[in-house]
Coordinates of C-alpha atoms in Angstrom, one line a residue:
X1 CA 0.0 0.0 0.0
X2 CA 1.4 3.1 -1.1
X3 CA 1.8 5.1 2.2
X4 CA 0.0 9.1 2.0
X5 CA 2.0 12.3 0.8
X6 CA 3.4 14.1 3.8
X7 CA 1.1 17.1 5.0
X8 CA 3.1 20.4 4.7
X9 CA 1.1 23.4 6.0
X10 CA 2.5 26.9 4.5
X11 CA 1.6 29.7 6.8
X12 CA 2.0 32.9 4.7
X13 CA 0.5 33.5 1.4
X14 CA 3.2 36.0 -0.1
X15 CA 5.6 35.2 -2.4
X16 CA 7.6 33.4 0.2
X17 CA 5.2 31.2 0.8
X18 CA 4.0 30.8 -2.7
X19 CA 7.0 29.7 -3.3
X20 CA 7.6 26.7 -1.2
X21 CA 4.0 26.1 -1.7
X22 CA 4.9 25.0 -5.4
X23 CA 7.9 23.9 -4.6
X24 CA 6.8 21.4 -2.5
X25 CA 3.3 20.4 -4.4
X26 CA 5.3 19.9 -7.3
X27 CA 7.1 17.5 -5.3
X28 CA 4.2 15.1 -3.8
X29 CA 3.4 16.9 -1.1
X30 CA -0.3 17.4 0.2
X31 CA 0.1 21.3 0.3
X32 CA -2.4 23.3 2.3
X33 CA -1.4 27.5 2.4
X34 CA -3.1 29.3 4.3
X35 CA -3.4 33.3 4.2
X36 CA -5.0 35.4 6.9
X37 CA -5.6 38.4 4.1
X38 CA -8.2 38.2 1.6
X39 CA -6.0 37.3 -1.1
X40 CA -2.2 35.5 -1.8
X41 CA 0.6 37.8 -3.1
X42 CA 1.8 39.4 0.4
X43 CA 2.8 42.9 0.1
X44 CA 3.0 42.0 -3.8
X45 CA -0.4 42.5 -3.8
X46 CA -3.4 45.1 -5.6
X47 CA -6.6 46.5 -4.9
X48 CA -9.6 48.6 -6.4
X49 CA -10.3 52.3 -6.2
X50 CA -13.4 53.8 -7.9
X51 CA -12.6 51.3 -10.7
X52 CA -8.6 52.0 -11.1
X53 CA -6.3 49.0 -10.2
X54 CA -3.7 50.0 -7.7
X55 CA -0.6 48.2 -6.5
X56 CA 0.3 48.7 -2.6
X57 CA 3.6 49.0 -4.1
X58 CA 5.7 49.8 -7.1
X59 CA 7.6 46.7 -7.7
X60 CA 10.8 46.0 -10.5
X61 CA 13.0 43.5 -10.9
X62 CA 16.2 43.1 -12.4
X63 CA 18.0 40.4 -15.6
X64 CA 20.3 39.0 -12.2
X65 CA 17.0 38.2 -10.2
X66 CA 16.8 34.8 -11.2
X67 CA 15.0 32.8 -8.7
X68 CA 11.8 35.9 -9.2
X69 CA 12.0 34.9 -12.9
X70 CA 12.0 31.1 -12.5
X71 CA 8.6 31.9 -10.7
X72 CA 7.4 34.1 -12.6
X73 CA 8.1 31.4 -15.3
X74 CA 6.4 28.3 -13.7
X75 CA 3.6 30.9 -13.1
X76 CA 3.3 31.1 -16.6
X77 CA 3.8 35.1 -16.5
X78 CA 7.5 35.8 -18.3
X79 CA 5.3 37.6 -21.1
X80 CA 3.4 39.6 -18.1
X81 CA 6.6 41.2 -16.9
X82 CA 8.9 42.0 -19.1
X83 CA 12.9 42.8 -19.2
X84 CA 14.4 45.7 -20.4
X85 CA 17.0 44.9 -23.7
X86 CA 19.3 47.2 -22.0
X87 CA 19.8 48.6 -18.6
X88 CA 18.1 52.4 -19.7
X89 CA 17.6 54.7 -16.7
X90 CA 16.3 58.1 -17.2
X91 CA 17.5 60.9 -14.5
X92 CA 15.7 64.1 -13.7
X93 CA 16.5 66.8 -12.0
X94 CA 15.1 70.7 -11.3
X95 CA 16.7 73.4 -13.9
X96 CA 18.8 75.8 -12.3
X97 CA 16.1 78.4 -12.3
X98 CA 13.2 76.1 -10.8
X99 CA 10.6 75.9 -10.7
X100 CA 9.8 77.3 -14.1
X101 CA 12.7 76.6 -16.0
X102 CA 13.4 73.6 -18.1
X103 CA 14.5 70.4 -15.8
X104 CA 18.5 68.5 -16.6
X105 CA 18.0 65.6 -17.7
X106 CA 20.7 62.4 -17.5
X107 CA 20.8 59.1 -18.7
X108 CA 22.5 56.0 -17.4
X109 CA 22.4 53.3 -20.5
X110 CA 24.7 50.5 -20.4
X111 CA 27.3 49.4 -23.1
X112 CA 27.2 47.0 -25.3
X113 CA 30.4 45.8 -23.3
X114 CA 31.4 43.4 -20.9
X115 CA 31.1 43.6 -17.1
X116 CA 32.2 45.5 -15.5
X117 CA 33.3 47.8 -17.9
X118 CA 29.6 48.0 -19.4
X119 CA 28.7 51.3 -17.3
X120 CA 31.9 53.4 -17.7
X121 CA 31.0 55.2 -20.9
X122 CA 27.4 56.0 -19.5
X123 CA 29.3 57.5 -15.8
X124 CA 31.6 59.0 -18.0
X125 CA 28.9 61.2 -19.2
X126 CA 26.4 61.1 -16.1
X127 CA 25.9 65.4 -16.0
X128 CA 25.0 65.6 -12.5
X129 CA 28.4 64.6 -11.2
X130 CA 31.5 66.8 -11.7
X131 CA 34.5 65.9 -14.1
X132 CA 36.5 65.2 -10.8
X133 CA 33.6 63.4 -9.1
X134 CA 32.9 61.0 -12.1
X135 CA 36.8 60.1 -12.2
X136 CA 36.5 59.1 -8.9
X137 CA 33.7 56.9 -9.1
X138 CA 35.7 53.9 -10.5
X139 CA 38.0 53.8 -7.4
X140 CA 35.0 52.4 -5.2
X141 CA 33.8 50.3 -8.0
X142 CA 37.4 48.4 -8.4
X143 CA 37.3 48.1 -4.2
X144 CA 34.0 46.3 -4.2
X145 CA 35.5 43.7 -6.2
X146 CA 37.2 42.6 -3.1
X147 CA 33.9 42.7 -0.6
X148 CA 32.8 39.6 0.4
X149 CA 28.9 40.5 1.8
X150 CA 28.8 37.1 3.8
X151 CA 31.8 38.3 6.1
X152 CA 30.7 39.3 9.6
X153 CA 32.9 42.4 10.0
X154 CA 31.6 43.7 6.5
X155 CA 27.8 44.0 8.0
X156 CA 28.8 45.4 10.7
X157 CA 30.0 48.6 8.0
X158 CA 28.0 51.7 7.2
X159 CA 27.9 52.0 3.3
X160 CA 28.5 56.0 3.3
X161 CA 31.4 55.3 5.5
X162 CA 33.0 53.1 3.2
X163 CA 32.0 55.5 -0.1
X164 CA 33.6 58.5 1.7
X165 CA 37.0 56.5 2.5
X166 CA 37.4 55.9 -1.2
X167 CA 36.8 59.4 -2.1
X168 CA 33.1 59.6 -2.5
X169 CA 32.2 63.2 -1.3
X170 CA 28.2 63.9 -0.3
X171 CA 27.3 64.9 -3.7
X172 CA 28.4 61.7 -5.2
X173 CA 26.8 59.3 -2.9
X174 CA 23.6 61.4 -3.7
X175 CA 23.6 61.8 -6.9
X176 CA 24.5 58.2 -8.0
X177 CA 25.1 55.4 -5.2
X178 CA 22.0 56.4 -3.8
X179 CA 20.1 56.0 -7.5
X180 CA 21.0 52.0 -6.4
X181 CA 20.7 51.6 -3.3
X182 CA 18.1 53.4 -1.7
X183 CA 15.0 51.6 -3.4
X184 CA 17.0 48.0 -3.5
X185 CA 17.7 48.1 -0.1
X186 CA 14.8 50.5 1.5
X187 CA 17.5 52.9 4.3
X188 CA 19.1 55.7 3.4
X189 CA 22.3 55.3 1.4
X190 CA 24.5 56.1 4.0
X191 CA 22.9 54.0 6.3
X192 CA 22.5 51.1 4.5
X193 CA 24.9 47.8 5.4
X194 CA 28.0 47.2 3.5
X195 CA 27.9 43.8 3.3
X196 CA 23.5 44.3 1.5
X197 CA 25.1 47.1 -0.1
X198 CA 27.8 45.0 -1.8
X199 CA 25.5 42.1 -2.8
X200 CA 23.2 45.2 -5.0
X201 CA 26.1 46.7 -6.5
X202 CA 28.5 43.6 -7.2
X203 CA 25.4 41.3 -8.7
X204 CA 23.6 44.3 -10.6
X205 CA 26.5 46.8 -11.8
X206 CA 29.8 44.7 -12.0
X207 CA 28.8 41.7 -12.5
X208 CA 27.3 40.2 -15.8
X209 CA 26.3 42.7 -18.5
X210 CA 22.7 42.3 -18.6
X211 CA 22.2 41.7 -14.7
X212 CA 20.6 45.5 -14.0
X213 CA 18.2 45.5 -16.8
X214 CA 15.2 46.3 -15.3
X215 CA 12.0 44.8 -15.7
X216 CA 8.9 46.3 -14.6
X217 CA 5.6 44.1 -14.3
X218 CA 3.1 44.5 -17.4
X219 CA -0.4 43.7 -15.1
X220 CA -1.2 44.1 -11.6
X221 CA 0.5 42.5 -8.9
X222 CA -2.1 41.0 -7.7
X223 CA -2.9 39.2 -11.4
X224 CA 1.1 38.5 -11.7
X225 CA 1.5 36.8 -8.6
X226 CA -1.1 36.0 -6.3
X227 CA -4.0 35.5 -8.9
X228 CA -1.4 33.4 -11.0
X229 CA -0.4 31.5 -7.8
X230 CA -4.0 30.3 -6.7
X231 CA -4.3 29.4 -9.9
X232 CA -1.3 27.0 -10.5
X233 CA -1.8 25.6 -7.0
X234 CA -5.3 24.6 -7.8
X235 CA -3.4 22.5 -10.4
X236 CA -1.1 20.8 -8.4
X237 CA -4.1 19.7 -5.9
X238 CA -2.4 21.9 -3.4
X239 CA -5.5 23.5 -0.8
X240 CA -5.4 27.2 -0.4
X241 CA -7.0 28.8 2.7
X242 CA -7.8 32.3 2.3
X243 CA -8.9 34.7 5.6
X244 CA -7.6 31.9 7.3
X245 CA -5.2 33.2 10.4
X246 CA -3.1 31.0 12.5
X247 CA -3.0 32.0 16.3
X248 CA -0.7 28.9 17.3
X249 CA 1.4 26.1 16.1
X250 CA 1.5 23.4 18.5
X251 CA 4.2 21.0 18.5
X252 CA 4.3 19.3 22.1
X253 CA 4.0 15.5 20.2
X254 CA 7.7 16.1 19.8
X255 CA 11.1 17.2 21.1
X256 CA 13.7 18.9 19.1
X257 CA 15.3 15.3 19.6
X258 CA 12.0 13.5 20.1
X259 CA 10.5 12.9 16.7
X260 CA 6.4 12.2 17.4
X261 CA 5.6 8.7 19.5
X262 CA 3.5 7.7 16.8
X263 CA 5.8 8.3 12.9
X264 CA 2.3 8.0 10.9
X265 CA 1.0 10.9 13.0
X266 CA 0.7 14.4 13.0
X267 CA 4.4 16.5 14.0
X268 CA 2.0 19.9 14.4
X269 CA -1.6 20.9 14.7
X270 CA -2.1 24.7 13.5
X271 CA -5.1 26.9 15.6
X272 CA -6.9 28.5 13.0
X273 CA -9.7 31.5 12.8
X274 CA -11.4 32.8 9.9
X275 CA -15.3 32.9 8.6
X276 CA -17.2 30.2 6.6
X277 CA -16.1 26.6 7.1
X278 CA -12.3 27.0 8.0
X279 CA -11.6 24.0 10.5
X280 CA -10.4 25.0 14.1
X281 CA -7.4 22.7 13.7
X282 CA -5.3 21.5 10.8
X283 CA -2.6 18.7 11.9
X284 CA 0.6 18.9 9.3
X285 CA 3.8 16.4 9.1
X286 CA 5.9 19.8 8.4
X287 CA 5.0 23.6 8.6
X288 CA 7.0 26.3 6.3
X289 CA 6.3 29.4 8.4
X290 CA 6.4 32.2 5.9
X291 CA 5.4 35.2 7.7
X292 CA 7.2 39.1 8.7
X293 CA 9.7 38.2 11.5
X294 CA 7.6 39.8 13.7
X295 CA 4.3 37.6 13.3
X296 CA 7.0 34.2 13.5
X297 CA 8.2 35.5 16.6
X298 CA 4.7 35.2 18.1
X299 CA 4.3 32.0 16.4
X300 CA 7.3 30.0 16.9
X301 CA 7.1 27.1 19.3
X302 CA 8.6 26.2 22.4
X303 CA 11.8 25.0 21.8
X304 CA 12.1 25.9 18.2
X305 CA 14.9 28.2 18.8
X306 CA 16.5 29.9 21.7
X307 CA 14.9 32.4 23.5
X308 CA 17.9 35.1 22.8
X309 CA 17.4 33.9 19.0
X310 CA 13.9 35.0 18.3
X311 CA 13.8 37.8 20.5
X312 CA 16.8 39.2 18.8
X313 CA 14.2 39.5 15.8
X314 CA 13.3 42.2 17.2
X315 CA 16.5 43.9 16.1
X316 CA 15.7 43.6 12.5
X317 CA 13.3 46.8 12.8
X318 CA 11.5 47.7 10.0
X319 CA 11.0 50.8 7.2
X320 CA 8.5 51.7 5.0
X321 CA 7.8 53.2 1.7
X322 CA 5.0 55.3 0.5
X323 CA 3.6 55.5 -3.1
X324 CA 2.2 58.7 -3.9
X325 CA -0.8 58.7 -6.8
X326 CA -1.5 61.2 -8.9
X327 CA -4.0 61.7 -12.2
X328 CA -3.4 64.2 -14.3
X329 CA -6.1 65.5 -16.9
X330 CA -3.4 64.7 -19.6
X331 CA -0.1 63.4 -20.4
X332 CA 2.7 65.2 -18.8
X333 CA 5.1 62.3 -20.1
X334 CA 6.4 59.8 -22.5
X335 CA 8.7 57.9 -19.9
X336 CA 7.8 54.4 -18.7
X337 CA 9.6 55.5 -15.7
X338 CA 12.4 57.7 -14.7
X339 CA 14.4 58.5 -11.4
X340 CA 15.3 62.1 -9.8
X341 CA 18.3 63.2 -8.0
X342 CA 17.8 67.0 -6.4
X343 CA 14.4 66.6 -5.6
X344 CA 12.1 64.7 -3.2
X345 CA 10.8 62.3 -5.8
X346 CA 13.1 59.1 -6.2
X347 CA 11.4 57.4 -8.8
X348 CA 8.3 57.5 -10.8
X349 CA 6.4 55.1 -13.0
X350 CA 3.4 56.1 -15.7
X351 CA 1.0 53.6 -14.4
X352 CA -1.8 54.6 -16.7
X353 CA -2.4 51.3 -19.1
X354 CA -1.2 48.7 -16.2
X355 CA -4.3 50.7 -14.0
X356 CA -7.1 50.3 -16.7
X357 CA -7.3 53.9 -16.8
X358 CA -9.5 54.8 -19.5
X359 CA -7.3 56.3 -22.0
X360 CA -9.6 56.3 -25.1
X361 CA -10.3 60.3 -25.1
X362 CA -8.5 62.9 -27.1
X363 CA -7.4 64.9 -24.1
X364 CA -6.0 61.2 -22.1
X365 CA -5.7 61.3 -18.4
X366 CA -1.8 59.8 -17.1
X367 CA -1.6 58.1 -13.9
X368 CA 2.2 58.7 -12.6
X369 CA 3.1 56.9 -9.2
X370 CA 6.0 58.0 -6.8
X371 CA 7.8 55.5 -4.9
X372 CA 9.2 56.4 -2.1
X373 CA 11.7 54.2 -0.4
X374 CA 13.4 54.8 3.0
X375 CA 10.3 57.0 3.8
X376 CA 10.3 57.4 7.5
X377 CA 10.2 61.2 6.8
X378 CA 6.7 60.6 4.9
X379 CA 4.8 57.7 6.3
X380 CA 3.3 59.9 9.0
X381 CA 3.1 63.2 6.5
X382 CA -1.0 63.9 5.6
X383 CA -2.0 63.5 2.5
X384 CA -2.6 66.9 1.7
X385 CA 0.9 68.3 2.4
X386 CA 2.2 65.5 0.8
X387 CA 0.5 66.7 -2.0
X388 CA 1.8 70.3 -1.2
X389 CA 5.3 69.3 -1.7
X390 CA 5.5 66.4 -4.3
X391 CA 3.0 68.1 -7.1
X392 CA 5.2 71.1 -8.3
X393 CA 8.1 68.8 -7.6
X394 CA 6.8 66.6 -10.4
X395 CA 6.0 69.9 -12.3
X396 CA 10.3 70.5 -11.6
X397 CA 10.7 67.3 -13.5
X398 CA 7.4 67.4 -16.2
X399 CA 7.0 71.2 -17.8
X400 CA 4.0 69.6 -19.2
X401 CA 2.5 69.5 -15.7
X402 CA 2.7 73.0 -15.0
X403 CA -0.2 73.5 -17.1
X404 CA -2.2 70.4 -16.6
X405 CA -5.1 69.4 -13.6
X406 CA -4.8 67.2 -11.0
X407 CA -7.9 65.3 -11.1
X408 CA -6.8 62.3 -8.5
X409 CA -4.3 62.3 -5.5
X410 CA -4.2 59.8 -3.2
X411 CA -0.7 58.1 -1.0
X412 CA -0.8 54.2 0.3
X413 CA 1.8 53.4 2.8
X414 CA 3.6 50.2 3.9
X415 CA 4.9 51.1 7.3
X416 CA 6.5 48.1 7.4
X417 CA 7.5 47.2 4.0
X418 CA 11.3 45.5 4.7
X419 CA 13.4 45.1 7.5
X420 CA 15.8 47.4 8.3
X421 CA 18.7 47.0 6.2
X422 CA 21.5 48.6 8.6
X423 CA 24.7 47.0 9.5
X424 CA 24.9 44.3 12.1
X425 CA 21.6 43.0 10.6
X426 CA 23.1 40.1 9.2
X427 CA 23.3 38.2 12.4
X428 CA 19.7 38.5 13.1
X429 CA 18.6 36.8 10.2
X430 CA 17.8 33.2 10.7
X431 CA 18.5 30.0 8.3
X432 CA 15.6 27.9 7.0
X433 CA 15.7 25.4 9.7
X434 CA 14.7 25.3 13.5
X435 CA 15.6 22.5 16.1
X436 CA 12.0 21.4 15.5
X437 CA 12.4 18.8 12.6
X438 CA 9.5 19.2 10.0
X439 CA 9.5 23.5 11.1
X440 CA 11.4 25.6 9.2
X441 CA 11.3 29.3 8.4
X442 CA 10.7 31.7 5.1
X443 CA 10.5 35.1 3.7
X444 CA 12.8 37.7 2.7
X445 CA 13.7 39.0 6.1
X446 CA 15.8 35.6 6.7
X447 CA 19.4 34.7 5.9
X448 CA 19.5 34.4 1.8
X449 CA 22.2 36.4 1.8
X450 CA 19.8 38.8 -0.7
X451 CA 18.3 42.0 0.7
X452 CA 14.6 42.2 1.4
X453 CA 13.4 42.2 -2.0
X454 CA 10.9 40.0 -4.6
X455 CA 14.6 38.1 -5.1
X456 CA 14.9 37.2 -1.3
X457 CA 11.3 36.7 -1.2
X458 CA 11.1 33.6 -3.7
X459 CA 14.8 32.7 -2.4
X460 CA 13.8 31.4 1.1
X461 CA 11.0 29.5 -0.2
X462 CA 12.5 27.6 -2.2
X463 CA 15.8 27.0 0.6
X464 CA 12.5 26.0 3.1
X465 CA 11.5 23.6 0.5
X466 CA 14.6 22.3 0.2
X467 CA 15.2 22.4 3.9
X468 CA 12.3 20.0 4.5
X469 CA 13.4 17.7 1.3
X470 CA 16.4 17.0 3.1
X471 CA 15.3 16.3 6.1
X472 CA 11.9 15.3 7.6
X473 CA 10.4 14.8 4.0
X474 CA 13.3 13.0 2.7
X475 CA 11.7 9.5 3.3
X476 CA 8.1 10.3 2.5
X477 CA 9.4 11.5 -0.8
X478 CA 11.0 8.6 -1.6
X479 CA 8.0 6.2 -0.7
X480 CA 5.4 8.5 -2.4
X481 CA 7.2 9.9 -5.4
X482 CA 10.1 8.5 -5.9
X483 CA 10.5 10.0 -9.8
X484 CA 9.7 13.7 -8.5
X485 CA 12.1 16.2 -10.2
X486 CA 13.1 19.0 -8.2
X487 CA 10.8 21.8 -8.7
X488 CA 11.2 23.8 -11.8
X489 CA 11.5 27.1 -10.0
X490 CA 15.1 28.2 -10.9
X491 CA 17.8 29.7 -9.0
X492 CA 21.4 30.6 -9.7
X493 CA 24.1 32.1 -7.4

């Protein structure tokens, strides 16, 4: 008698979770995810306004995010979020005599070169850096050759302290290293860990040619990923539990040297709430527990982990980002996207066909969407001064919004969208797996050696998945589907 697929519960419906989800359905496991929001996809995620589709968030990839695009792939969405040909980065910036005068305007456009030397000719000629400044720049670029991000004593490093060591004045930091590190890595430049800091620029600027071409998603998040998701996981007979919130994970059938008295039974039982017909209990052989570090903090067992381990969670912080919406009456741009040094937008997005914005009248309205990283300065701001400050500083950067109406302004906020990126964070961040066999941990916040991004996200599920393969699952899978292939989500270092 062939013996029953394991029972892997998946607490966490983001793309963490979605991602061991697959990854372990594709394998013979009897998946059940469960989500305590109304819908998978995390903070990937979109909603409805007066009949426009927003995005909590403004999300991009890049070419060297491979593990994102080997989901995106099994999703069946490559098509849906497409890569630029060539890293192409427009950068604005207010005229000298602002705010009426016309904005300077840069452009960072690799090579057709090899890495690392694909980026000089575009810094040779990036206008908002000095002749001295940009001869300078390749002095830090050479150095961080030599950083290896998974050494201790290079996480414990401020990133601006480094840059101004190697001759990397204010200006220069702001004007360019911040362009690349402030939205990867969600902390003001400066402030930003070496070791994260290292990993954004070694992977995406001197590494392979095409690894910072960015792609920017073609649909709603919530179509891309968590739509996509529930869809393919209906497919692999996995169950998906939506509104369904886990208040506790019990594990007292076992030790973390005790496996259960009884192998064929249950290593945890989940306490669930939710509406409708959501059962009070669900028992599981293994649990991926793919939730913010805060939330796994309250859930982790007894015994999963020292004390000193999960409380030190704690340490990891958090920092948010706020997306500033605004609908003008007309176009005010041809750019898909651009970024701004000088001025308190970072980077903005025309989100206009993506939104279903009707678009079909002579005079077209334009949706544009400010991202806002590092925004602890904002995410208490009211909307209305927001909108004080960030409308003529668009009109800085457009001329053709000096003359057109605001019909639409609203901000979203994600308080906590990442961890806090600073040095000494590093330590914090925990591996896949727990002294609890059949528990181990996911999401973006834990040790992938990747910062907090879409990357890391789809990173750690796919090392909990192969956590649990290689341990607790190991037999099952071999008794239950003993031709599995490893799951076709992708991943290269």
């Amino acid at each position: 008698m062939t013996p029953a697929a394991p029972r892997v519960a998946v607490i966490g419906g983001g793309l963490a979770g979605i991602t061991a989800a697959i990854a372990l359905a594709e394998a013979g496991a009897a998946v059940t995810l469960l989500e305590a929001r109304p819908r998978l996809g995390g903070a990937t995620c979109s909603f409805t306004r007066d009949g426009l589709v927003v995005d909590t968030g403004q999300h991009v990839f890049l070419g060297c995010c491979t593990a994102y695009r080997g989901l995106l792939e099994r999703l069946g969405m490559t098509a849906h979020a497409p890569l630029q040909g060539r890293f192409d980065v427009t950068v604005l910036a207010p005229g000298p005599s602002r705010p009426a005068g016309p904005p300077r305007r840069g452009r960072l456009r690799r090579a057709a070169l090899p890495g690392p030397l694909h980026m000089l000719p575009a810094l040779a000629r990036y206008p908002f850096l000095s002749l001295t400044e940009r001869c300078t720049v390749s002095r830090p670029a050479l150095a961080m050759r030599r950083v290896d991000p998974a050494d201790p004593v290079v996480d414990e490093q401020r990133f601006g302290d480094w840059l101004a060591a190697r001759g990397q004045g204010d200006r220069a930091r702001r004007a360019l290293w911040d362009l690349f590190t402030v939205s990867a890595l969600n902390i003001a430049g400066d402030d930003a860990s070496l070791a994260l800091a290292a990993t954004v620029v070694k992977t995406g600027l001197l590494g392979r040619s095409n690894a910072a071409d960015i792609g920017v998603p073609a649909l709603p998040l919530g179509e891309l990923h968590g739509d996509a998701a529930a869809t393919l996981l209906a497919k692999l007979d996995a169950q998906v539990l939506i509104g369904a919130k886990v208040s506790a994970i019990d594990a007292a059938a076992q030790t973390p040297k005790t496996p259960p008295a009884h192998p064929s039974g249950p290593r945890f039982r989940l306490a669930t709430a939710g509406a409708g017909t959501l059962p009070a209990e669900i028992a599981a052989d293994a649990v991926v527990l793919a939730v913010p570090h805060e939330a796994a903090a309250r859930l982790m067992p007894p015994g999963a982990l020292p004390d000193g381990t999960v409380a030190g969670w704690a340490g990891l912080g958090a920092s948010p980002i706020v997306n500033v919406h605004v609908i003008y009456d007309r176009p005010v741009t041809d750019l898909p996207f651009a970024a701004a040094v000088d001025s308190p937008v970072q980077w903005v997005f025309d989100r206009s066909r993506i939104s279903g914005l009707d678009r079909s009248s002579p005079d077209r309205p334009q949706y544009l969407a400010i991202s806002l990283s590092a925004a602890d300065d904002y995410v208490d701001v009211p909307a209305a001064r927001l909108r004080d400050r960030l409308v003529p500083a668009l009109a800085e950067l457009f001329p053709a919004a000096r003359d057109a109406r605001v019909i639409e302004f609203f901000v979203t906020r994600e308080r906590r969208a990442t961890f806090r990126q600073a040095p000494g964070s590093a330590r914090l961040r925990p591996r896949p797996g727990t002294q609890l066999p059949g528990l181990v941990l996911a999401g973006a916040w834990t040790a992938t050696g990747w910062p907090d991004t879409m990357e890391g996200a789809v990173r750690s599920g796919l090392a909990a998945a192969i956590e649990l393969r290689r341990t607790v699952l190991s037999a099952s899978w071999a008794r239950t589907r003993p031709t599995t292939k490893t799951s076709t989500i992708g991943v290269s270092q």
